[in-house]
PDB file of C-alpha atoms in Angstrom:
ATOM      1  CA  ILE A 199      21.381 -11.055 -15.403  1.00  0.00           C
ATOM      2  CA  ALA A 200      21.204  -8.121 -17.839  1.00  0.00           C
ATOM      3  CA  ALA A 201      22.424  -4.589 -18.409  1.00  0.00           C
ATOM      4  CA  ALA A 202      19.915  -1.749 -18.430  1.00  0.00           C
ATOM      5  CA  GLU A 203      20.262   0.990 -21.034  1.00  0.00           C
ATOM      6  CA  SER A 204      18.977   3.691 -18.670  1.00  0.00           C
ATOM      7  CA  PRO A 205      18.392   3.973 -14.895  1.00  0.00           C
ATOM      8  CA  ILE A 206      16.087   1.287 -13.516  1.00  0.00           C
ATOM      9  CA  LYS A 207      12.828   2.781 -12.217  1.00  0.00           C
ATOM     10  CA  TYR A 208      11.530  -0.423 -10.629  1.00  0.00           C
ATOM     11  CA  ALA A 209      12.550  -4.080 -10.236  1.00  0.00           C
ATOM     12  CA  GLU A 210      10.695  -7.060  -8.769  1.00  0.00           C
ATOM     13  CA  TRP A 211      10.862 -10.858  -8.727  1.00  0.00           C
ATOM     14  CA  LEU A 212       8.015 -12.802 -10.331  1.00  0.00           C
ATOM     15  CA  SER A 213       6.189 -15.095  -7.930  1.00  0.00           C
ATOM     16  CA  ASN A 214       8.176 -18.163  -9.040  1.00  0.00           C
ATOM     17  CA  SER A 215      11.435 -16.399  -8.006  1.00  0.00           C
ATOM     18  CA  GLU A 216      13.089 -17.615 -11.214  1.00  0.00           C
ATOM     19  CA  HIS A 217      12.423 -14.449 -13.233  1.00  0.00           C
ATOM     20  CA  VAL A 218      13.011 -10.778 -12.576  1.00  0.00           C
ATOM     21  CA  VAL A 219      11.038  -7.909 -14.105  1.00  0.00           C
ATOM     22  CA  TRP A 220      12.215  -4.295 -14.344  1.00  0.00           C
ATOM     23  CA  LEU A 221      11.289  -0.941 -15.831  1.00  0.00           C
ATOM     24  CA  ASP A 222      13.957   1.260 -17.362  1.00  0.00           C
ATOM     25  CA  GLY A 223      13.574   4.124 -19.786  1.00  0.00           C
ATOM     26  CA  ASP A 224      10.579   3.259 -21.968  1.00  0.00           C
ATOM     27  CA  SER A 225      10.816  -0.525 -21.647  1.00  0.00           C
ATOM     28  CA  LEU A 226       9.597  -3.358 -19.448  1.00  0.00           C
ATOM     29  CA  SER A 227      11.925  -6.375 -19.374  1.00  0.00           C
ATOM     30  CA  VAL A 228      11.530  -9.905 -17.996  1.00  0.00           C
ATOM     31  CA  ALA A 229      14.536 -12.230 -17.685  1.00  0.00           C
ATOM     32  CA  GLU A 230      15.358 -15.662 -16.324  1.00  0.00           C
ATOM     33  CA  ILE A 231      17.831 -15.566 -13.459  1.00  0.00           C
ATOM     34  CA  ASP A 232      19.935 -18.425 -14.791  1.00  0.00           C
ATOM     35  CA  SER A 233      20.854 -20.064 -18.056  1.00  0.00           C
ATOM     36  CA  ARG A 234      19.350 -23.525 -17.623  1.00  0.00           C
ATOM     37  CA  GLY A 235      19.024 -25.120 -21.020  1.00  0.00           C
ATOM     38  CA  GLY A 236      22.025 -23.206 -22.359  1.00  0.00           C
ATOM     39  CA  ASN A 237      20.544 -19.718 -22.783  1.00  0.00           C
ATOM     40  CA  ARG A 238      19.253 -16.974 -20.525  1.00  0.00           C
ATOM     41  CA  ASN A 239      15.954 -15.914 -22.029  1.00  0.00           C
ATOM     42  CA  MET A 240      14.830 -12.294 -21.842  1.00  0.00           C
ATOM     43  CA  ILE A 241      11.926 -10.392 -23.353  1.00  0.00           C
ATOM     44  CA  LYS A 242      11.582  -6.628 -23.646  1.00  0.00           C
ATOM     45  CA  PHE A 243       8.355  -4.684 -24.168  1.00  0.00           C
ATOM     46  CA  PHE A 244       8.656  -1.085 -25.321  1.00  0.00           C
ATOM     47  CA  LEU A 245       6.072   0.909 -23.386  1.00  0.00           C
ATOM     48  CA  ASN A 246       5.711   4.419 -22.115  1.00  0.00           C
ATOM     49  CA  VAL A 247       5.237   3.425 -18.479  1.00  0.00           C
ATOM     50  CA  ALA A 248       5.629   6.194 -15.934  1.00  0.00           C
ATOM     51  CA  PRO A 249       4.656   6.358 -12.273  1.00  0.00           C
ATOM     52  CA  PRO A 250       2.248   5.674 -10.806  1.00  0.00           C
ATOM     53  CA  PHE A 251       2.287   1.955 -11.525  1.00  0.00           C
ATOM     54  CA  PHE A 252       1.656  -1.087  -9.375  1.00  0.00           C
ATOM     55  CA  PHE A 253       3.056  -4.617  -9.580  1.00  0.00           C
ATOM     56  CA  ASP A 254       0.879  -7.341  -8.013  1.00  0.00           C
ATOM     57  CA  ARG A 255       3.311 -10.109  -7.101  1.00  0.00           C
ATOM     58  CA  GLN A 256       0.526 -12.600  -6.321  1.00  0.00           C
ATOM     59  CA  THR A 257      -0.795 -12.455  -9.887  1.00  0.00           C
ATOM     60  CA  ASP A 258       2.421 -11.290 -11.624  1.00  0.00           C
ATOM     61  CA  SER A 259       0.524  -8.370 -13.151  1.00  0.00           C
ATOM     62  CA  LEU A 260       1.668  -4.814 -13.808  1.00  0.00           C
ATOM     63  CA  TYR A 261      -0.927  -2.042 -13.693  1.00  0.00           C
ATOM     64  CA  TYR A 262      -0.255   1.414 -15.115  1.00  0.00           C
ATOM     65  CA  PHE A 263      -2.046   4.445 -16.512  1.00  0.00           C
ATOM     66  CA  GLU A 264      -1.606   6.010 -19.912  1.00  0.00           C
ATOM     67  CA  LYS A 265      -3.748   9.021 -20.805  1.00  0.00           C
ATOM     68  CA  ASN A 266      -6.134   8.265 -17.896  1.00  0.00           C
ATOM     69  CA  ILE A 267      -6.709   4.670 -19.060  1.00  0.00           C
ATOM     70  CA  LEU A 268      -5.769   1.825 -16.691  1.00  0.00           C
ATOM     71  CA  TYR A 269      -3.813  -1.006 -18.338  1.00  0.00           C
ATOM     72  CA  LYS A 270      -2.904  -4.439 -16.984  1.00  0.00           C
ATOM     73  CA  ILE A 271      -0.065  -6.623 -18.253  1.00  0.00           C
ATOM     74  CA  SER A 272       0.004 -10.215 -17.002  1.00  0.00           C
ATOM     75  CA  LEU A 273       3.534 -11.570 -16.721  1.00  0.00           C
ATOM     76  CA  THR A 274       2.732 -15.132 -15.686  1.00  0.00           C
ATOM     77  CA  ALA A 275       5.800 -17.334 -16.020  1.00  0.00           C
ATOM     78  CA  ASN A 276       5.485 -21.026 -16.729  1.00  0.00           C
TER      79      ASN A 276
END
């Protein structure tokens, strides 16, 4: 699906099972698992995400702390 630039810290399928999300280095990436339509789409967010973090597969949301502030990223795929 994709090549990671540094060791993968975490990987999970989105609830639709057609996208995979992973954390590596300082980035969060989401990619389609196939190339329907001619291209495999992928998006990368550059974040400073370090454990602890939590991925809620039912809502496709990633929760993480940065400087004692809780953040939520919704990764809902359509």
